[in-house]
Coordinates of C-alpha atoms in Angstrom, one line a residue:
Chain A
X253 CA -20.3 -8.1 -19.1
X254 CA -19.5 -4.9 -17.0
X255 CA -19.8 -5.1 -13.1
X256 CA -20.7 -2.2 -11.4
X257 CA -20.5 -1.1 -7.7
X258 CA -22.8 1.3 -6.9
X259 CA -25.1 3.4 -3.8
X260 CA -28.7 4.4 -3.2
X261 CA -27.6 5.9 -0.3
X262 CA -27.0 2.4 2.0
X263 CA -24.0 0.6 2.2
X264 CA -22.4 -0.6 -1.4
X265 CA -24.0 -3.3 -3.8
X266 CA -22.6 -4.2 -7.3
X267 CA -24.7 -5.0 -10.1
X268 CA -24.2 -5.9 -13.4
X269 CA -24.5 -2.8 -16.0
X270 CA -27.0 -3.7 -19.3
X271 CA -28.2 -1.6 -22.3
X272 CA -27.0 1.2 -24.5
X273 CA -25.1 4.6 -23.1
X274 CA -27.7 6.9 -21.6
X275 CA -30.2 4.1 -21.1
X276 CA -28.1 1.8 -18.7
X277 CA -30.2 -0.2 -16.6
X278 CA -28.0 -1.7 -12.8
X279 CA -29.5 -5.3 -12.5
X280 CA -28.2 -5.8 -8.9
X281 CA -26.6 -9.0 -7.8
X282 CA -25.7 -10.9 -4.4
X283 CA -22.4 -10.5 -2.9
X284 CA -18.9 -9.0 -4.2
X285 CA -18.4 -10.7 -7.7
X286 CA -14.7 -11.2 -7.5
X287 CA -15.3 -13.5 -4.3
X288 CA -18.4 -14.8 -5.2
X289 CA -20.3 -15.8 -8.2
X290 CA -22.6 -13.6 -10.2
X291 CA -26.2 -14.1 -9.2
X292 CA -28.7 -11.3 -10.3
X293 CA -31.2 -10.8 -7.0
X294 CA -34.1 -9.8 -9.6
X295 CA -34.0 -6.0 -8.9
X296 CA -33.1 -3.4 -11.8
X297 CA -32.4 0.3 -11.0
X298 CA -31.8 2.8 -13.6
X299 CA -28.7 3.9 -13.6
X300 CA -29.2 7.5 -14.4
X301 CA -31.7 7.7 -11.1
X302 CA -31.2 10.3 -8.8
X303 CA -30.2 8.4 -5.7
X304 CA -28.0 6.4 -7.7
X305 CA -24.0 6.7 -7.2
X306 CA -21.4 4.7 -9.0
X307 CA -18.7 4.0 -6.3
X308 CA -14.9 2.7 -7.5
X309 CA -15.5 -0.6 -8.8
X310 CA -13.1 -2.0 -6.6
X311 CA -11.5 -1.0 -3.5
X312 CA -8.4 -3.1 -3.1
X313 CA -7.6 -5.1 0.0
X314 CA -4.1 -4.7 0.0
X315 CA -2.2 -2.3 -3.2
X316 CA -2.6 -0.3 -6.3
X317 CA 0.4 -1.2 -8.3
X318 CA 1.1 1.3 -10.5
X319 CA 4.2 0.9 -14.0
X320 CA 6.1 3.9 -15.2
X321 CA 7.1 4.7 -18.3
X322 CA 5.3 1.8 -20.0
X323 CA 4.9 4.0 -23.3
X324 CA 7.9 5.3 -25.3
X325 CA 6.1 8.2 -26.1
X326 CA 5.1 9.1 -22.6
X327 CA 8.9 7.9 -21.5
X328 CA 10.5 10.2 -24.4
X329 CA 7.8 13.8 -23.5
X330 CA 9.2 13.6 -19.8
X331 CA 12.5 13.0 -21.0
X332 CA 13.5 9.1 -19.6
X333 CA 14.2 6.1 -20.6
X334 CA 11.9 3.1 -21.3
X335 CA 13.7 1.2 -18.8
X336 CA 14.6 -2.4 -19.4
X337 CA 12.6 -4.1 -16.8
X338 CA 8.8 -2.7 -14.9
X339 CA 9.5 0.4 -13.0
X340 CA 7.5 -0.4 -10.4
X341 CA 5.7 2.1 -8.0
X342 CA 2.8 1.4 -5.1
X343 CA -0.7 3.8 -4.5
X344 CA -2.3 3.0 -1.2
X345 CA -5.9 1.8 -1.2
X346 CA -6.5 5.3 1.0
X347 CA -6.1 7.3 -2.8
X348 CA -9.2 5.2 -4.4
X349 CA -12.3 7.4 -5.5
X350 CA -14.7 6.3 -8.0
X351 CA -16.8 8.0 -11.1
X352 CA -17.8 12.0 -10.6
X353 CA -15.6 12.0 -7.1
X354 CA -13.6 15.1 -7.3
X355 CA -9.9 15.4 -7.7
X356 CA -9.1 17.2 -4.4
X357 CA -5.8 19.0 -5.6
X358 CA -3.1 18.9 -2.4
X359 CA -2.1 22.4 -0.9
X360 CA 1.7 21.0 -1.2
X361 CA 1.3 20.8 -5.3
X362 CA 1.3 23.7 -7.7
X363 CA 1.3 21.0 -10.9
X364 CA -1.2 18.0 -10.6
X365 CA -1.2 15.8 -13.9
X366 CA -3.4 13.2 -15.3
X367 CA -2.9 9.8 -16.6
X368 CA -5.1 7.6 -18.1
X369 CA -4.5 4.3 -18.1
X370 CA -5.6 1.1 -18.2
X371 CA -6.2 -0.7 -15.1
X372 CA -6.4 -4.8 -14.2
X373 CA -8.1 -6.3 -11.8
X374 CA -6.7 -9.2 -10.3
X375 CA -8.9 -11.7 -9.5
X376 CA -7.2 -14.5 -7.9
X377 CA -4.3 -14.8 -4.8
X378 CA -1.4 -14.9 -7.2
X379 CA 2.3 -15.4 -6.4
X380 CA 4.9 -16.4 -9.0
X381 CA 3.0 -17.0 -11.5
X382 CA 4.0 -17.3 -15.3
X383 CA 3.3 -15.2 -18.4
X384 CA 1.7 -18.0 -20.3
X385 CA -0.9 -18.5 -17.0
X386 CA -0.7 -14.2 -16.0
X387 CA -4.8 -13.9 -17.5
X388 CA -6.0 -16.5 -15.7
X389 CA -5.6 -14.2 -12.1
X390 CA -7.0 -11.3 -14.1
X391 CA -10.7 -10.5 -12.5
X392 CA -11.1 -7.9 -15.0
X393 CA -10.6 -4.4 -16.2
X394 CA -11.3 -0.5 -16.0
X395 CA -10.0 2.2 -16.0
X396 CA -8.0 4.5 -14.2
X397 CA -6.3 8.3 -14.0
X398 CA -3.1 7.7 -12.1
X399 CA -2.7 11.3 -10.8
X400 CA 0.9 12.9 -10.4
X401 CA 1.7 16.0 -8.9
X402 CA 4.4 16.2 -11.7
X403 CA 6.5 19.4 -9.4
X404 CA 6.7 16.9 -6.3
X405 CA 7.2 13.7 -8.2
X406 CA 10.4 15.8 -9.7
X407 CA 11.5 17.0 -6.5
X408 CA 11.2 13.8 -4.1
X409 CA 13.7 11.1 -4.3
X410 CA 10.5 8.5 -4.2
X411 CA 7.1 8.5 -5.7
X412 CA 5.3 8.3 -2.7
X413 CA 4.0 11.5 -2.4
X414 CA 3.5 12.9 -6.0
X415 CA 1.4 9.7 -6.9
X416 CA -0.1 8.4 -3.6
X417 CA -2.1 11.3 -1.7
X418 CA -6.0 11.3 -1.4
X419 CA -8.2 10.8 -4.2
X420 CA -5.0 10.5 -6.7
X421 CA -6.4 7.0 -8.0
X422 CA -9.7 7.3 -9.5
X423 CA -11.3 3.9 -10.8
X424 CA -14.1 3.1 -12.7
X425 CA -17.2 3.2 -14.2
X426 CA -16.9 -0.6 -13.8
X427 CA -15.1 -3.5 -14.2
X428 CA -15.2 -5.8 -17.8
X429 CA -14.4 -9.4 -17.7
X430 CA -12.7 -11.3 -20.0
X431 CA -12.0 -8.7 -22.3
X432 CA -9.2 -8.5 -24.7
X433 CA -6.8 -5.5 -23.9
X434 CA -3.8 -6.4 -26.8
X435 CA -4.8 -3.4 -28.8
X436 CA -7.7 -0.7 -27.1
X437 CA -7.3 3.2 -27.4
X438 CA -6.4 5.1 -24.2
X439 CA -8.0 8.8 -24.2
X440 CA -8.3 11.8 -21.9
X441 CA -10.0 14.4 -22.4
X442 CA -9.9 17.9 -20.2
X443 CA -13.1 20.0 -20.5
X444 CA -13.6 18.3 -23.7
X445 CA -10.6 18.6 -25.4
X446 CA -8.5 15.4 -26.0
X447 CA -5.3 15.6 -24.5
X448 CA -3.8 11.8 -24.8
X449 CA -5.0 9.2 -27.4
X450 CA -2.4 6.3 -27.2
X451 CA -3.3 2.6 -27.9
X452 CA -2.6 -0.5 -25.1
X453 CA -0.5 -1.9 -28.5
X454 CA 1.8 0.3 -27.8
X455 CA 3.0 -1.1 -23.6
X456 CA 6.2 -2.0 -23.5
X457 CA 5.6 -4.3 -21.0
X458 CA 1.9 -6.2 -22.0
X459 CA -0.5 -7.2 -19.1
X460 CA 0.7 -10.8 -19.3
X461 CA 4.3 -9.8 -18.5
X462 CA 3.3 -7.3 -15.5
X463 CA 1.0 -9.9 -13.5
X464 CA 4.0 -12.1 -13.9
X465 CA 6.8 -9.5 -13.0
X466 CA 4.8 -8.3 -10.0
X467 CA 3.9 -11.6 -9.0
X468 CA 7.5 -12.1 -8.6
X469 CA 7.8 -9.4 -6.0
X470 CA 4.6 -9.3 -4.1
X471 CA 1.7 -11.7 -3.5
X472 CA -1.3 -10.2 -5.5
X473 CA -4.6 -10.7 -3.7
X474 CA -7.8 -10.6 -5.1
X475 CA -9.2 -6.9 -5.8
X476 CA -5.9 -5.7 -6.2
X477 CA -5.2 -3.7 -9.1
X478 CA -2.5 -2.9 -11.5
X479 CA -2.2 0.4 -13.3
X480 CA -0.4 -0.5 -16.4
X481 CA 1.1 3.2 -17.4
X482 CA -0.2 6.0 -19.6
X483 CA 0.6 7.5 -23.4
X484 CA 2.0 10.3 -24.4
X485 CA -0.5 13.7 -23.7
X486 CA 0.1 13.8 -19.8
X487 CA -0.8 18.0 -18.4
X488 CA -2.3 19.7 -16.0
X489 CA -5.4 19.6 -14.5
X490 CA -7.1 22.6 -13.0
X491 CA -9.2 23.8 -10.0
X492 CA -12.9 23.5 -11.8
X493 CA -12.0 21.2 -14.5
X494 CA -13.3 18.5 -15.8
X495 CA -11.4 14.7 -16.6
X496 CA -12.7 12.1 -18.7
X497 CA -10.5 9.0 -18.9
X498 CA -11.3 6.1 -21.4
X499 CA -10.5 2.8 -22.4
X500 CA -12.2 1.1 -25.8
X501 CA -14.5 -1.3 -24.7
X502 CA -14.3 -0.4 -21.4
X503 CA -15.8 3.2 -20.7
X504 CA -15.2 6.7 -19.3
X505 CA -14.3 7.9 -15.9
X506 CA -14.9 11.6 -15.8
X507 CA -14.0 13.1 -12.5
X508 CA -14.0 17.0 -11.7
X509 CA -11.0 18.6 -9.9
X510 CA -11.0 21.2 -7.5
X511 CA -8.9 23.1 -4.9
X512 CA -10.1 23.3 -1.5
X513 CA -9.4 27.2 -0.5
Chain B
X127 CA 0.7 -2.7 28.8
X128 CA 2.0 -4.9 25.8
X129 CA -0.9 -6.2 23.3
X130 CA -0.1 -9.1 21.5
X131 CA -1.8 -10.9 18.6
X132 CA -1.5 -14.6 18.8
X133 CA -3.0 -18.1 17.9
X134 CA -3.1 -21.6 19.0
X135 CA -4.3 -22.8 15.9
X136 CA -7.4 -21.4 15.4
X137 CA -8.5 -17.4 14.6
X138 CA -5.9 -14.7 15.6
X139 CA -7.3 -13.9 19.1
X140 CA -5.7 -10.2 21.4
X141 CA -4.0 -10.3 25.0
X142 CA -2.3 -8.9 27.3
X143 CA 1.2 -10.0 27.7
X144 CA 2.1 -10.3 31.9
X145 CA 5.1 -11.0 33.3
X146 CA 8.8 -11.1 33.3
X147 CA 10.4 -12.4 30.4
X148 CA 10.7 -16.1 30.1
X149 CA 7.4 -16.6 32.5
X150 CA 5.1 -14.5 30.2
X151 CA 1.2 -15.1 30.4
X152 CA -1.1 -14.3 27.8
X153 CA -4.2 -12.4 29.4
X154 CA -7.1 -12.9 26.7
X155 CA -9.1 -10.3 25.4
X156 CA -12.6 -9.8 23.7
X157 CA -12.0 -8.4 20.4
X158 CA -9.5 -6.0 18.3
X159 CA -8.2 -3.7 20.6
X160 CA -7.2 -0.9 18.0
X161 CA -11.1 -1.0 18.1
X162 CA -12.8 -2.3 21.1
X163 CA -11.7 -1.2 24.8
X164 CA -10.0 -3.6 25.8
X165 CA -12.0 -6.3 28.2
X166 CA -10.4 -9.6 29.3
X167 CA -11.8 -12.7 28.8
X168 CA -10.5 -14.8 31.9
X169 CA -8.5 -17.0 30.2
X170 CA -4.8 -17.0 30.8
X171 CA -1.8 -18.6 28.7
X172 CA 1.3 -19.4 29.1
X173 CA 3.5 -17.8 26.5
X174 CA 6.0 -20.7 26.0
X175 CA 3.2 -23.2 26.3
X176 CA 3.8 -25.0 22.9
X177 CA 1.1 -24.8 20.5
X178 CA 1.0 -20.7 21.1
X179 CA 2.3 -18.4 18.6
X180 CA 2.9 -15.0 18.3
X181 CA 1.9 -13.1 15.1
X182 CA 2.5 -9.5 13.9
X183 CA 0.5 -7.8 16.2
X184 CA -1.4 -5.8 13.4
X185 CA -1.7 -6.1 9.6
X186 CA -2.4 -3.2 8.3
X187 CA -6.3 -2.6 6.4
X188 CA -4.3 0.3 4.2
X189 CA -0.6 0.9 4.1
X190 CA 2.8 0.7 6.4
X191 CA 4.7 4.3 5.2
X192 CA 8.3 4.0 5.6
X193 CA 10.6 7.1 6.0
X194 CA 14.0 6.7 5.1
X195 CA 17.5 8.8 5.8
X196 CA 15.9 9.8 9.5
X197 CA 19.5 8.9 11.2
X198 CA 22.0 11.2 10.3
X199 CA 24.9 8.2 10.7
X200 CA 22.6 6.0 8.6
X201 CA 22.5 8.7 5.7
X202 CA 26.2 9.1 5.9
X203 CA 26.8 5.6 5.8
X204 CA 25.4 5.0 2.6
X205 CA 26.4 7.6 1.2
X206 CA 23.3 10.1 1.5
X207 CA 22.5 13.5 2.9
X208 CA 19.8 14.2 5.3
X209 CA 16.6 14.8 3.5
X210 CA 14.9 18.4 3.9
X211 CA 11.8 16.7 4.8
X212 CA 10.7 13.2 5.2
X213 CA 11.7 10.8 2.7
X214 CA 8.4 8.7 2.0
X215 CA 8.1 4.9 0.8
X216 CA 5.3 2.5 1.1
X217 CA 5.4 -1.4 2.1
X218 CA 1.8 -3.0 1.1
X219 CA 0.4 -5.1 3.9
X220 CA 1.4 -7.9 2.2
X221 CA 4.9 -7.7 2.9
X222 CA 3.9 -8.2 7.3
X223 CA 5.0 -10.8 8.8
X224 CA 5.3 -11.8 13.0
X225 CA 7.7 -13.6 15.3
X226 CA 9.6 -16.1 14.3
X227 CA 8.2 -16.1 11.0
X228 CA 11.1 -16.5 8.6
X229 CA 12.4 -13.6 6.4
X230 CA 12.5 -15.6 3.0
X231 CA 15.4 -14.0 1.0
X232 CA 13.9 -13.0 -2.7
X233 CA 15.6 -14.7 -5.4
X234 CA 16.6 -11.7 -7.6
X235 CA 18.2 -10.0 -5.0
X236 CA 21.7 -11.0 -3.5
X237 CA 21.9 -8.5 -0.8
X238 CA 19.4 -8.2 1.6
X239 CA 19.8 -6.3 4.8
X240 CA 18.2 -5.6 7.9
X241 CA 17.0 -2.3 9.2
X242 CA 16.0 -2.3 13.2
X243 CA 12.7 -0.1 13.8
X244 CA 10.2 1.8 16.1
X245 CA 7.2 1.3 14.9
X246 CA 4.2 3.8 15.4
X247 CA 1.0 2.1 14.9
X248 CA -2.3 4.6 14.2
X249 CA -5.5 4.5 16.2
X250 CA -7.3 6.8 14.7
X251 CA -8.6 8.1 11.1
X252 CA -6.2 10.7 10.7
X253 CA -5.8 13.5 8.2
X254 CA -4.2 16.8 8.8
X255 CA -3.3 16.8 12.0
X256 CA -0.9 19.1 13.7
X257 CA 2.4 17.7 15.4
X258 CA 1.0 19.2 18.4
X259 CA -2.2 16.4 18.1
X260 CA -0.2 13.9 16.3
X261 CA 0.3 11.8 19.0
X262 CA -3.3 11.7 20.3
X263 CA -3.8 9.6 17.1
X264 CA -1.0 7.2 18.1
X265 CA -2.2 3.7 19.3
X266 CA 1.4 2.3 20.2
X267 CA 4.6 1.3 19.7
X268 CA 6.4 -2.3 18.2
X269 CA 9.5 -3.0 16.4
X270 CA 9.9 -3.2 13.2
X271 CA 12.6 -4.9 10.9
X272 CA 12.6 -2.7 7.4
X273 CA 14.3 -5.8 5.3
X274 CA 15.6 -3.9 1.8
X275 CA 17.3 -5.9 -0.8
X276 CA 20.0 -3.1 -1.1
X277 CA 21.2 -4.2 -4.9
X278 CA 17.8 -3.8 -5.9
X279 CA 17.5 -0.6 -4.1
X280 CA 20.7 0.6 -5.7
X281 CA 19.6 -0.5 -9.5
X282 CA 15.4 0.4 -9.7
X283 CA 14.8 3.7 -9.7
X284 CA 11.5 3.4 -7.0
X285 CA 12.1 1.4 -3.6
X286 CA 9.1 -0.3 -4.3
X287 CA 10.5 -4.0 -5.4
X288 CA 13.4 -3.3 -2.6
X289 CA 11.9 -2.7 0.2
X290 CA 8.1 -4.1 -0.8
X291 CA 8.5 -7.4 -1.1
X292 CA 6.7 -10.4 1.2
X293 CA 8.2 -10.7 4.0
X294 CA 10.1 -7.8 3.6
X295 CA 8.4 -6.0 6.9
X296 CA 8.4 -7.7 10.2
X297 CA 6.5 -6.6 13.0
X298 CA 6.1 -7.7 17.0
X299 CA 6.5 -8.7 19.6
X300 CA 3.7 -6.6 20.3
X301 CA 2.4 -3.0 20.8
X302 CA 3.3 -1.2 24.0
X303 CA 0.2 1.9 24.0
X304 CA 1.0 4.9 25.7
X305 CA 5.0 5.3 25.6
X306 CA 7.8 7.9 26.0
X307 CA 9.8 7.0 22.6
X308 CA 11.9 10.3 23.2
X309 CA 15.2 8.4 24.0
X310 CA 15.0 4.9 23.2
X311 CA 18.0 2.5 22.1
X312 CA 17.0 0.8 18.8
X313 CA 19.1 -2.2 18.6
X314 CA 20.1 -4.9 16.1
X315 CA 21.6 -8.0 16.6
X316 CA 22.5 -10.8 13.6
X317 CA 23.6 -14.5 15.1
X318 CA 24.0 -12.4 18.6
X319 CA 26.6 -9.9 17.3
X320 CA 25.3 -6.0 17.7
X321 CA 25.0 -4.8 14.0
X322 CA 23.1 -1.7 15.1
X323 CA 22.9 0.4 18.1
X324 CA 21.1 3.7 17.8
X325 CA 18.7 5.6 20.0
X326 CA 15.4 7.6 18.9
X327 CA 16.6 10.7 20.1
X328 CA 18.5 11.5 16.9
X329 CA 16.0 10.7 14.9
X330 CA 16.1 13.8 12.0
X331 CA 11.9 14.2 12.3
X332 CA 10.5 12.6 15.5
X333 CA 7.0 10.8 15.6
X334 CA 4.9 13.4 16.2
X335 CA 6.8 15.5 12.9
X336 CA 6.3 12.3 11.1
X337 CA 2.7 11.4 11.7
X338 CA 1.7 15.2 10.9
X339 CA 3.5 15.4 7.3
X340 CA 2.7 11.7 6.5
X341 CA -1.4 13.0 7.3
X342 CA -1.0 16.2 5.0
X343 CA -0.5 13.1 2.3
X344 CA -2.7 10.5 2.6
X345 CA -5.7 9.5 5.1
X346 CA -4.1 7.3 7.8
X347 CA -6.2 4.6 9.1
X348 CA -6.3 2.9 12.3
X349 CA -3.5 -0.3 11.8
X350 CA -1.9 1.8 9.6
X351 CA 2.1 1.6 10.6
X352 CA 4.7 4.2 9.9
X353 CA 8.5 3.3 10.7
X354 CA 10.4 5.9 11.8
X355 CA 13.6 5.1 9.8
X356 CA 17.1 3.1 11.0
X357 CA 19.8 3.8 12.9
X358 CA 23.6 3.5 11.6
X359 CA 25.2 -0.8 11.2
X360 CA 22.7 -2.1 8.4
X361 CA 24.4 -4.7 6.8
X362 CA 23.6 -8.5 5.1
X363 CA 21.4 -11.4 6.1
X364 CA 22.0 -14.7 5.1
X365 CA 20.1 -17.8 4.7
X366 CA 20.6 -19.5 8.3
X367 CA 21.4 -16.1 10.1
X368 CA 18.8 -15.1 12.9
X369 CA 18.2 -11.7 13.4
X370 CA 16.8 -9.9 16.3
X371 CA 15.7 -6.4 16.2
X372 CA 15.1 -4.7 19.7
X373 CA 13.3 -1.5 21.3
X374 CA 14.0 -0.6 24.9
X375 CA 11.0 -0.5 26.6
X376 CA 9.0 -2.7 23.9
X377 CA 10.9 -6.0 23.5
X378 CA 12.8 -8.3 21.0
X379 CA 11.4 -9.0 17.2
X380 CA 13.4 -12.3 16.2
X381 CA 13.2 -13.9 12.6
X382 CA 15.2 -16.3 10.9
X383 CA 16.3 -15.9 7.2
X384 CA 16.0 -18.3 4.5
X385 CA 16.9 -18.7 0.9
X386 CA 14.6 -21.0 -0.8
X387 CA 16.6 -23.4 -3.3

């Protein structure tokens, strides 16, 4: 199942997403699925129609947790240490765009990265809870570009900035329940050309462990999401570029960048 | 004015407080007043009648953005320099609490301190605004207590877990709109002893400084909640301890501290 949250130029709707890439058909559904349950209303739109506009599958009520340095590789190209518990770091809800939104580059930044990563959805108000039970507060999953304006993030003592400013979370297409994330590939692509292709096998820390760690520290509430850190490959991205980021199983989030002159 | 959020049992209902303190009445209002004007609705009650209760008079919809080293003596007394420009950190909204709520001691950390507070609480959709018009986007003023588990600060590399956790921000007694926070006394006080005893005149960047830079980062939102950073005297809290954090001209923030067994 993939749960989509989408326009037609009125206020947001979700819908469940059905058929094959290029042919996807939005059969629309009551409510917000992570508070309520899934009931189709009957309506299909196409999802390639020209009024239609995938939004970020989620916008979360509270935080966007986001993990450093959760592959060695990535760790080891920036020259740090895997460190020995979740480096923990937050991105407000205000940085949330969805699919096709552009990467507005900030004025302040001469060196914006991108990140792919895998994203969870938590599904459930969730405080101290165990690895063993972590998945059962998961909502779901997509995917995510955890943008980093790499000069800034070097050059402030905290994160804030570099990974927190406008538009520096994009999420999407949509959300997949239930799906097994122990071993998915992690891709970006800029303007076509791969730049990181890492698998979710590789996390130092696994979801399981994160939900539980974070859990520790803050109470998750539902439609909050976790960014669970990105491979090796991480580079610049460029006024007129274009960013795909994908998870197996999950899909692509392509956003273009640009700098506002 | 002061504009208190409060129950007796039911919703979280807006007033405002009249009155010298110890005979305080709440005056009722329709509606939030970060949104609505504000309009009484007739009813009056007592503060101290029993089954009121103050709560933090906003949660924030997005983020509370922290700024730390903004006292030259509390730089120094940890050992810092006075950052070139404002230090950013964020506190999700889950980490609010009000009055009298208690400040529940996390159990990986073993030194947790308090950090007395103005608060600056946003009325308006803000991006990019000048220091010059920074303040038109100001809603009011409360106290704040910044609660950082300083081991934890000292050992992660982000302040996220340190200063992030639940609990970890309280905010209240209520909002005064409208005042002059040139010259204020911030104030702490643990078991009635003065820890802390600063005034906002030596602030390093002063309100309107800090709501101008924090908008070239991220959209601010109205509830949004920026503290302006602590003066010298932070030091422990201690399961038992009440601690009262005070603003001239705004009022007293009191919380006790607990370590669950």
């Amino acid at each position: 199942m993939r749960i989509a949250r989408f326009t037609t130029g009125d206020d947001p709707r979700y819908a469940l997403v059905e058929g094959e890439p290029g042919q996807e058909q939005l059969v629309v559904i009551t409510g917000d699925p992570i508070y309520t349950p899934v009931q189709p209303t009957g309506e299909h739109v196409p999802l390639d129609r020209d009024d239609v506009r995938l939004l970020a599958p989620v916008i979360p009520r509270s935080k966007v947790v986001g993990v450093g340095r959760n592959y060695a590789d990535h760790a080891a190209e920036l020259g740090n240490e895997v460190p020995s518990s979740p480096l923990l770091f937050l991105k407000p809800n205000t940085s949330v765009i969805g699919p096709d939104d552009p990467i507005v580059l900030p004025p302040w930044s001469e060196d914006v990265h991108h990140e792919a990563e895998l994203a969870v959805v938590i599904g459930k108000v969730t405080k101290d809870v165990s690895p063993e039970q972590a998945l059962t507060r998961v909502f779901g999953y997509t995917v995510a570009n955890d943008v980093t304006a790499r000069d800034v993030q070097r050059s402030d003592a905290q994160w804030t900035r570099a990974k927190g400013f406008d538009g520096s979370c994009p999420l999407g297409p949509w959300i997949v329940p239930g799906l097994d994330v122990d071993d998915l590939a992690v891709l970006c692509r800029v303007n076509g050309t791969t730049t990181q292709d890492g698998r979710t096998r590789d996390l130092v820390f696994d979801v399981a462990t994160l939900v539980s760690y974070i859990s520790e520290v803050f109470t998750l509430l539902p439609g909050d999401v976790i960014l669970t850190g990105t491979p090796a490959g991480v580079g610049p991205v460029r006024h007129g570029d274009v960013v795909e980021c994908e998870v197996e199983d999950i899909g692509v989030l392509r956003n273009p960048v640009i700098r506002r002159v």
